[in-house]
XYZ file of C-alpha atoms in Angstrom:
530
model
C 1.124 -26.379 -13.700
C 4.579 -24.890 -13.095
C 7.103 -24.577 -15.902
C 10.569 -26.113 -15.577
C 12.343 -22.860 -14.712
C 9.870 -22.102 -11.945
C 10.153 -25.642 -10.603
C 13.932 -25.366 -10.396
C 13.738 -22.080 -8.562
C 11.055 -23.335 -6.181
C 13.001 -26.538 -5.494
C 15.947 -24.406 -4.425
C 13.738 -22.514 -1.976
C 12.137 -25.680 -0.607
C 15.555 -27.136 0.221
C 15.436 -24.754 3.209
C 12.535 -26.625 4.834
C 13.442 -27.923 8.287
C 10.171 -29.677 9.166
C 7.384 -31.498 7.335
C 4.581 -29.600 5.597
C 1.226 -31.066 4.591
C -0.953 -29.694 1.787
C -4.584 -30.495 2.582
C -6.855 -30.145 -0.471
C -10.615 -29.645 -0.479
C -11.620 -29.642 -4.125
C -14.624 -29.266 -6.404
C -15.090 -30.043 -10.091
C -14.138 -26.570 -11.315
C -11.208 -25.739 -13.568
C -9.665 -23.822 -10.667
C -9.937 -26.964 -8.526
C -8.102 -29.023 -11.151
C -5.353 -26.429 -11.425
C -4.991 -26.254 -7.648
C -4.592 -30.037 -7.471
C -1.947 -29.885 -10.206
C -0.130 -27.085 -8.383
C -0.078 -29.068 -5.136
C 1.280 -32.128 -6.964
C 4.031 -30.060 -8.580
C 5.053 -28.597 -5.226
C 5.090 -31.982 -3.482
C 7.301 -33.425 -6.235
C 10.009 -30.898 -5.374
C 10.576 -31.820 -1.717
C 10.383 -34.987 0.347
C 9.208 -32.868 3.264
C 5.938 -31.976 1.508
C 2.974 -34.333 1.311
C -0.527 -33.943 -0.151
C -3.774 -35.268 1.296
C -7.254 -34.881 -0.154
C -10.077 -34.152 2.239
C -13.117 -32.749 0.440
C -15.162 -32.811 3.646
C -12.773 -30.480 5.438
C -14.224 -27.225 4.120
C -17.397 -25.854 2.589
C -15.348 -23.277 0.650
C -13.804 -25.060 -2.334
C -11.341 -25.250 -3.936
C -9.070 -24.753 -0.934
C -5.482 -25.668 -0.105
C -4.245 -25.590 3.486
C -0.519 -25.351 4.158
C -0.182 -27.163 7.487
C 2.488 -27.890 10.061
C 0.852 -30.720 11.986
C 3.442 -30.670 14.777
C 2.906 -26.958 15.540
C -0.799 -27.020 14.694
C -0.580 -24.121 12.233
C -2.593 -23.754 9.011
C -2.500 -21.188 6.192
C -5.271 -21.409 3.603
C -5.492 -20.476 -0.067
C -9.008 -20.514 -1.544
C -8.632 -20.269 -5.280
C -5.403 -20.487 -7.245
C -2.550 -18.546 -5.561
C -0.723 -17.436 -8.686
C 0.049 -13.967 -10.025
C 1.063 -11.624 -7.213
C 0.042 -14.259 -4.642
C 2.479 -16.953 -5.730
C 5.120 -15.342 -3.523
C 2.643 -15.531 -0.627
C 2.320 -19.284 -1.215
C 6.085 -19.825 -1.361
C 6.606 -17.906 1.882
C 3.777 -19.850 3.540
C 5.527 -23.093 2.616
C 8.885 -21.889 3.927
C 7.545 -20.429 7.162
C 5.355 -23.443 7.844
C 8.408 -25.629 7.227
C 10.519 -23.910 9.847
C 12.498 -21.488 7.694
C 13.270 -18.383 9.814
C 10.783 -15.534 9.497
C 12.484 -12.201 8.816
C 10.969 -10.211 11.659
C 12.461 -8.510 14.675
C 12.567 -10.841 17.725
C 10.283 -8.493 19.666
C 7.698 -8.639 16.860
C 7.776 -12.446 16.847
C 7.343 -12.417 20.625
C 4.403 -10.021 20.324
C 2.674 -12.317 17.796
C 3.379 -15.447 19.843
C 1.872 -13.767 22.920
C -1.511 -13.121 21.287
C -3.965 -15.155 23.328
C -7.235 -14.681 21.419
C -8.372 -16.884 18.541
C -8.316 -14.994 15.216
C -10.043 -16.501 12.186
C -8.890 -14.341 9.293
C -10.369 -14.216 5.773
C -8.641 -12.021 3.184
C -10.463 -11.336 -0.085
C -7.993 -10.444 -2.822
C -7.644 -10.151 -6.569
C -4.658 -11.759 -8.238
C -3.830 -8.488 -10.025
C -3.761 -6.478 -6.786
C -0.234 -5.279 -6.010
C -1.134 -4.352 -2.429
C -2.856 -7.599 -1.454
C 0.278 -9.757 -1.012
C 1.624 -7.524 1.757
C -1.575 -8.021 3.756
C -1.761 -11.760 3.007
C 1.883 -12.297 3.916
C 1.573 -10.308 7.151
C -1.322 -12.448 8.392
C 0.345 -15.612 7.093
C 3.434 -14.904 9.197
C 1.180 -14.456 12.216
C -0.461 -17.818 11.481
C 2.916 -19.538 11.074
C 4.011 -18.233 14.486
C 0.804 -18.562 16.517
C -1.612 -21.505 16.012
C -4.450 -19.381 17.422
C -4.333 -17.395 14.172
C -5.857 -19.131 11.131
C -5.750 -17.379 7.759
C -7.410 -17.982 4.403
C -6.642 -16.007 1.268
C -9.741 -15.908 -0.965
C -9.539 -15.040 -4.651
C -12.589 -12.846 -5.190
C -12.815 -13.790 -8.868
C -13.185 -17.467 -7.952
C -15.765 -16.842 -5.231
C -18.056 -14.258 -6.806
C -21.140 -15.360 -4.869
C -19.371 -14.821 -1.557
C -18.008 -11.482 -2.739
C -21.522 -10.399 -3.655
C -23.123 -11.620 -0.442
C -20.584 -9.710 1.645
C -20.771 -6.584 -0.548
C -17.025 -6.641 -1.188
C -16.110 -3.968 -3.736
C -12.500 -3.284 -2.750
C -9.454 -5.448 -2.120
C -7.858 -6.477 0.041
C -10.868 -6.823 2.343
C -10.029 -8.482 5.647
C -12.540 -10.147 7.952
C -11.533 -11.284 11.443
C -13.897 -13.631 13.264
C -16.585 -12.781 10.716
C -16.388 -8.995 11.144
C -14.863 -6.519 8.692
C -11.384 -5.697 10.034
C -10.104 -3.397 7.312
C -9.756 -2.693 3.613
C -6.745 -1.651 1.587
C -3.054 -1.968 2.227
C -2.045 -2.762 5.824
C 1.383 -3.467 7.226
C 2.109 -6.054 9.899
C 2.765 -3.280 12.418
C -0.623 -1.726 11.659
C -2.366 -5.078 12.001
C -0.683 -5.794 15.329
C -1.609 -2.326 16.521
C -5.272 -3.227 15.997
C -5.277 -6.758 17.408
C -2.921 -6.037 20.324
C -4.665 -3.367 22.397
C -1.558 -2.228 24.277
C 0.765 -1.951 21.297
C 0.226 1.755 20.542
C 0.911 2.864 24.109
C 4.066 0.742 24.326
C 5.315 2.180 21.032
C 4.697 5.763 22.165
C 6.674 5.220 25.370
C 9.522 3.701 23.380
C 9.602 6.585 20.893
C 9.655 9.198 23.640
C 12.876 7.630 24.895
C 14.603 8.010 21.525
C 17.832 9.999 21.444
C 17.646 13.083 19.187
C 18.314 12.611 15.486
C 20.648 14.784 13.487
C 18.296 14.463 10.511
C 14.732 13.220 10.871
C 12.835 12.558 7.652
C 9.031 12.678 7.899
C 7.631 10.538 5.069
C 8.904 7.355 3.449
C 8.297 7.817 -0.275
C 10.902 8.404 -3.006
C 11.779 11.903 -1.733
C 12.092 10.731 1.858
C 14.152 7.686 0.890
C 16.562 9.795 -1.128
C 16.848 12.338 1.683
C 17.551 9.620 4.247
C 20.255 7.982 2.147
C 22.021 11.275 1.452
C 21.908 12.192 5.139
C 23.141 8.791 6.343
C 26.040 8.942 3.884
C 27.242 12.021 5.751
C 27.628 9.883 8.857
C 24.920 11.605 10.899
C 22.213 9.907 12.962
C 19.248 9.639 10.587
C 15.692 8.483 11.088
C 12.570 8.101 8.957
C 9.100 8.313 10.475
C 6.116 7.499 8.274
C 2.607 6.119 8.328
C 3.888 3.433 5.969
C 7.030 3.140 3.886
C 6.682 3.737 0.153
C 4.111 6.497 -0.141
C 1.864 6.987 -3.155
C 4.281 5.237 -5.530
C 3.245 1.948 -3.895
C 0.024 2.183 -5.929
C 1.729 2.821 -9.282
C 1.960 -0.276 -11.423
C 3.729 0.855 -14.605
C 6.868 2.998 -14.240
C 8.566 3.457 -17.591
C 10.245 6.866 -17.274
C 12.642 6.175 -14.401
C 15.973 6.857 -16.061
C 18.181 3.766 -16.610
C 15.348 1.394 -15.634
C 13.264 0.564 -18.692
C 10.282 -0.686 -16.735
C 9.374 -1.483 -13.144
C 6.417 -1.319 -10.780
C 5.743 0.767 -7.714
C 5.914 -2.129 -5.231
C 9.247 -3.300 -6.676
C 10.676 0.197 -6.529
C 9.487 0.655 -2.938
C 11.080 -2.651 -1.897
C 14.378 -1.542 -3.435
C 14.164 1.862 -1.762
C 13.524 0.334 1.660
C 16.398 -2.116 1.261
C 18.725 0.707 0.203
C 17.720 2.911 3.139
C 18.203 0.053 5.611
C 21.664 -0.659 4.181
C 22.773 2.690 5.620
C 21.535 1.907 9.111
C 18.710 4.431 8.988
C 16.143 3.889 11.741
C 12.725 3.448 10.123
C 9.686 4.129 12.312
C 6.360 3.203 10.692
C 2.676 3.272 11.678
C 3.176 6.770 13.045
C 1.576 9.944 11.682
C 2.998 13.398 12.296
C 0.600 15.832 13.992
C 2.658 19.025 14.397
C 6.167 20.436 14.275
C 7.671 22.869 16.778
C 10.773 24.872 15.923
C 14.000 24.720 17.943
C 13.521 28.241 19.282
C 10.095 27.371 20.693
C 10.688 23.826 21.931
C 12.695 24.809 24.994
C 15.565 22.335 24.516
C 17.112 23.566 21.278
C 15.752 20.695 19.184
C 12.992 20.658 16.617
C 10.085 18.593 17.943
C 7.942 16.412 15.684
C 4.748 15.597 17.554
C 3.023 12.355 16.527
C -0.671 11.453 16.656
C 0.193 8.650 19.086
C 1.306 11.253 21.634
C 5.009 10.561 21.180
C 7.497 13.317 20.373
C 10.629 12.829 18.272
C 13.478 15.339 18.532
C 15.945 16.320 15.835
C 18.451 19.027 14.949
C 16.994 19.179 11.438
C 13.847 17.823 9.810
C 13.024 17.016 6.188
C 9.306 16.668 5.530
C 8.417 14.593 2.486
C 4.883 13.510 3.270
C 3.870 13.434 -0.389
C 0.334 13.620 -1.705
C -2.806 11.489 -1.942
C -5.520 10.968 -4.519
C -7.815 13.955 -4.880
C -11.464 13.231 -4.120
C -14.429 14.460 -6.161
C -16.104 16.067 -3.116
C -19.591 15.274 -4.375
C -22.602 13.771 -2.549
C -22.380 9.997 -2.258
C -18.615 9.706 -2.688
C -17.806 8.985 0.951
C -20.962 6.950 1.488
C -19.986 4.569 -1.315
C -16.218 4.598 -0.850
C -15.061 0.981 -1.220
C -18.637 0.141 -2.208
C -18.162 1.022 -5.842
C -16.143 4.231 -5.526
C -12.480 3.267 -5.873
C -9.108 4.903 -6.434
C -6.948 1.959 -7.543
C -8.034 0.338 -10.824
C -5.260 -2.269 -10.650
C -6.414 -3.446 -7.221
C -10.164 -3.292 -7.536
C -10.742 -3.595 -11.282
C -11.177 -7.404 -11.287
C -14.113 -7.070 -8.874
C -16.048 -5.314 -11.650
C -15.517 -7.969 -14.302
C -18.201 -7.789 -16.966
C -19.783 -4.651 -15.462
C -20.098 -1.028 -16.556
C -17.676 1.420 -14.957
C -16.545 5.023 -15.186
C -13.191 6.747 -14.785
C -13.189 10.334 -13.556
C -10.293 12.273 -15.057
C -8.689 12.475 -18.472
C -5.025 12.830 -17.518
C -2.434 10.097 -17.902
C -3.605 8.197 -14.809
C -7.247 8.367 -15.914
C -6.671 7.174 -19.471
C -4.260 4.469 -18.294
C -6.934 3.298 -15.855
C -9.551 3.191 -18.612
C -7.280 1.137 -20.866
C -6.503 -1.319 -18.058
C -10.160 -1.667 -17.088
C -11.296 -2.136 -20.684
C -9.799 -5.624 -20.743
C -11.824 -6.658 -17.685
C -15.122 -4.789 -17.570
C -17.995 -4.537 -20.033
C -17.659 -0.810 -20.683
C -15.677 2.207 -19.466
C -16.879 5.803 -19.642
C -14.199 8.451 -19.116
C -15.508 11.777 -17.793
C -13.214 14.798 -18.259
C -14.039 18.217 -16.797
C -12.154 20.181 -19.492
C -12.886 20.324 -23.199
C -9.824 18.232 -24.085
C -7.987 15.306 -22.527
C -4.712 16.037 -20.729
C -3.140 12.615 -21.258
C -0.232 11.874 -23.577
C -1.330 11.479 -27.185
C -0.152 7.869 -27.376
C -2.553 6.992 -24.535
C -5.404 8.973 -26.081
C -4.919 7.174 -29.397
C -4.994 3.788 -27.670
C -8.128 4.675 -25.727
C -9.888 5.912 -28.870
C -9.002 2.647 -30.576
C -10.501 0.550 -27.769
C -14.082 -0.388 -28.601
C -15.512 -0.426 -25.079
C -14.084 2.954 -23.976
C -16.247 6.056 -24.347
C -14.842 9.518 -23.626
C -17.052 12.442 -22.590
C -15.461 15.879 -22.207
C -16.911 18.981 -20.526
C -18.466 16.633 -17.965
C -18.738 17.660 -14.317
C -19.578 14.828 -11.926
C -22.265 16.068 -9.530
C -23.412 13.025 -7.552
C -22.688 9.348 -6.887
C -25.828 7.238 -7.027
C -26.429 4.090 -5.010
C -29.011 1.817 -3.437
C -27.723 2.216 0.122
C -25.382 -0.728 -0.213
C -23.387 -0.137 -3.389
C -22.953 2.208 -6.341
C -25.609 2.059 -9.035
C -24.481 5.020 -11.142
C -23.482 8.665 -11.229
C -24.915 11.988 -12.255
C -22.939 14.503 -14.314
C -23.578 17.920 -15.808
C -22.827 18.750 -19.430
C -20.827 21.964 -18.947
C -21.658 23.213 -22.446
C -25.456 22.866 -22.146
C -25.991 22.690 -18.387
C -28.056 19.513 -18.778
C -27.868 16.761 -16.162
C -27.310 13.165 -17.250
C -27.184 9.865 -15.384
C -25.074 6.788 -16.123
C -25.907 3.330 -14.787
C -22.642 1.961 -13.365
C -21.279 -0.594 -10.936
C -17.959 1.129 -10.285
C -16.423 4.606 -10.347
C -12.627 5.018 -10.430
C -11.452 8.490 -9.390
C -8.241 9.694 -11.068
C -8.220 13.498 -10.806
C -4.834 14.356 -9.392
C -3.239 14.771 -6.002
C -3.659 16.707 -2.751
C -0.560 17.515 -0.643
C -0.366 15.789 2.749
C 0.358 18.974 4.658
C -2.614 19.335 7.012
C -0.407 18.456 9.978
C 1.624 21.626 9.378
C -1.246 24.119 9.469
C -0.666 24.943 13.153
C 3.083 25.301 12.662
C 5.263 28.146 11.371
C 5.957 26.313 8.106
C 4.556 28.471 5.293
C 2.108 26.816 2.894
C 0.885 27.975 -0.503
C -2.785 28.559 -1.324
C -2.927 24.957 -2.553
C -1.507 23.668 0.728
C 1.944 22.891 -0.669
C 5.036 23.621 1.437
C 6.932 26.651 0.149
C 10.630 25.896 -0.313
C 13.654 27.814 -1.577
C 16.377 26.647 -3.954
C 17.970 24.592 -1.167
C 14.738 22.907 -0.062
C 14.513 25.078 3.056
C 11.141 26.107 4.474
C 10.216 29.210 6.450
C 11.033 27.437 9.742
C 14.738 27.244 10.582
C 16.166 23.749 10.303
C 13.096 22.382 8.541
C 13.405 21.358 4.898
C 10.937 19.748 2.504
C 10.958 17.730 -0.706
C 8.698 15.883 -3.120
C 5.032 16.130 -4.032
C 4.132 17.976 -0.818
C 6.131 21.042 -1.920
C 5.630 23.852 -4.433
C 8.210 22.317 -6.781
C 6.411 21.717 -10.106
C 6.061 18.406 -11.969
C 5.126 15.643 -9.552
C 7.365 12.853 -10.809
C 9.246 10.118 -8.950
C 12.620 11.071 -10.332
C 12.081 14.748 -9.503
C 11.032 13.855 -5.954
C 14.214 11.833 -5.501
C 16.368 14.693 -6.740
C 14.585 17.140 -4.464
C 15.039 14.762 -1.531
C 18.786 14.661 -2.127
C 18.907 18.446 -2.422
C 16.943 18.985 0.776
C 19.245 16.551 2.585
C 22.330 18.430 1.425
C 20.657 21.648 2.525
C 19.955 20.126 5.936
C 23.566 18.994 6.313
C 24.813 22.466 5.419
C 22.474 23.816 8.106
C 23.848 21.350 10.678
C 27.482 22.274 10.170
C 26.646 25.953 10.550
C 24.430 25.551 13.621
C 25.638 24.958 17.207
C 24.805 21.614 18.803
C 22.176 22.018 21.585
C 23.724 22.296 25.057
C 22.134 19.034 26.270
C 23.932 16.996 23.612
C 27.221 18.879 24.086
C 27.210 18.166 27.837
C 26.361 14.485 27.278
C 29.304 14.148 24.902
């Protein structure tokens, strides 16, 4: 099942096991079941601490492999074949179940260990989903720490009947104790915030006690990461506050224009960015959303105040906002009703759930045509609907799409309505902009790829000037209209929303902020404390 190179690498990892691990198999006669048995045998051959037992009566869901620590009473399940993006999840489950230290803060481990309610977690994934492993690994760590938490990763492609019966049309989809817990990417902190009722209040109290930052970056994408690194290199106290680290780039699979790196993926780039930021001792605060910003002249203590939705307030001498942008919605009837029920925004994540079905992509730019090409290898047919009379994608992508038999491109098409049966998408309605005629397409899935909207709503009550499109207006130094507040990346008026441009703008805004700091007196409170 595993090639020799992979076996050698895995054997090196498994040498870190400190306690015995049992692989309990419940198998059927499927090809996936045979492959899972072969995988378990390969793993067991690499460490004397790993054993395999077969117990087909253990579970009704087959094929299934449980990674168990019998002494601690923990179990982590994999229904289907955990390869692709989920192979790392399996390796970590083996290590953590075998006593290898879990890389979490001690207080986080204590919080998980203190959970006193039984949590039966089912995570439906697709093996091509780049966001699913983060969710799987977060719950798996919880299960390895606390035996009251049991987790099963379920490959949706291998359990189509269950996917259909539960109306799962987006991954990851997480069920806890039989009830839908959440869909899409979730961090461990976000999960704990939902299962531990007092976590949010405790975090807010802790944040309110924070000492002021010299530079506080709001947003953790490429622009924010660059800004934080440049600030920290100046030797000033730097923090990053974000809903989640990584931003929109987390959902980008193919990155081939990042200078000096021939090819990478969004998740890999985000992991490298986070590691780089942490190397400089930057304090990263996640699972917090900014709600407002108050200038130093208005705050009463000489600091800029960043108010968070949790009720906490962070103080800083300067602020760099790099909150990025999000996928633009169609704003048509039915879109919200059928969101995650056939209306999707990530073809890489959710595409496998529409295997053999008819789908549509809304938007004829690079992201839209790339999505159509990716989907074409999975689904029965893809219809691309473009509002304009010509596609906006690069010609090389257009040529590839035109050469793909199951891709149809319709221009001058305005989507007017998402159709459904109350449970899931059944099609869409569009208007031919040249004739005015309405047409309907029978579809199972609709992938929306029509650009970005700046994440600037939280600034509308502030004195930070926004453009008509909601973008933050900045000058040549990245400064905004509010003293001490700078901005960078896709949330600003700077043209060309590209990763490398966002990084450059983040560095520039950080240098602008540092120049502001050295020319601005330190608030009296800090001077007296010193």
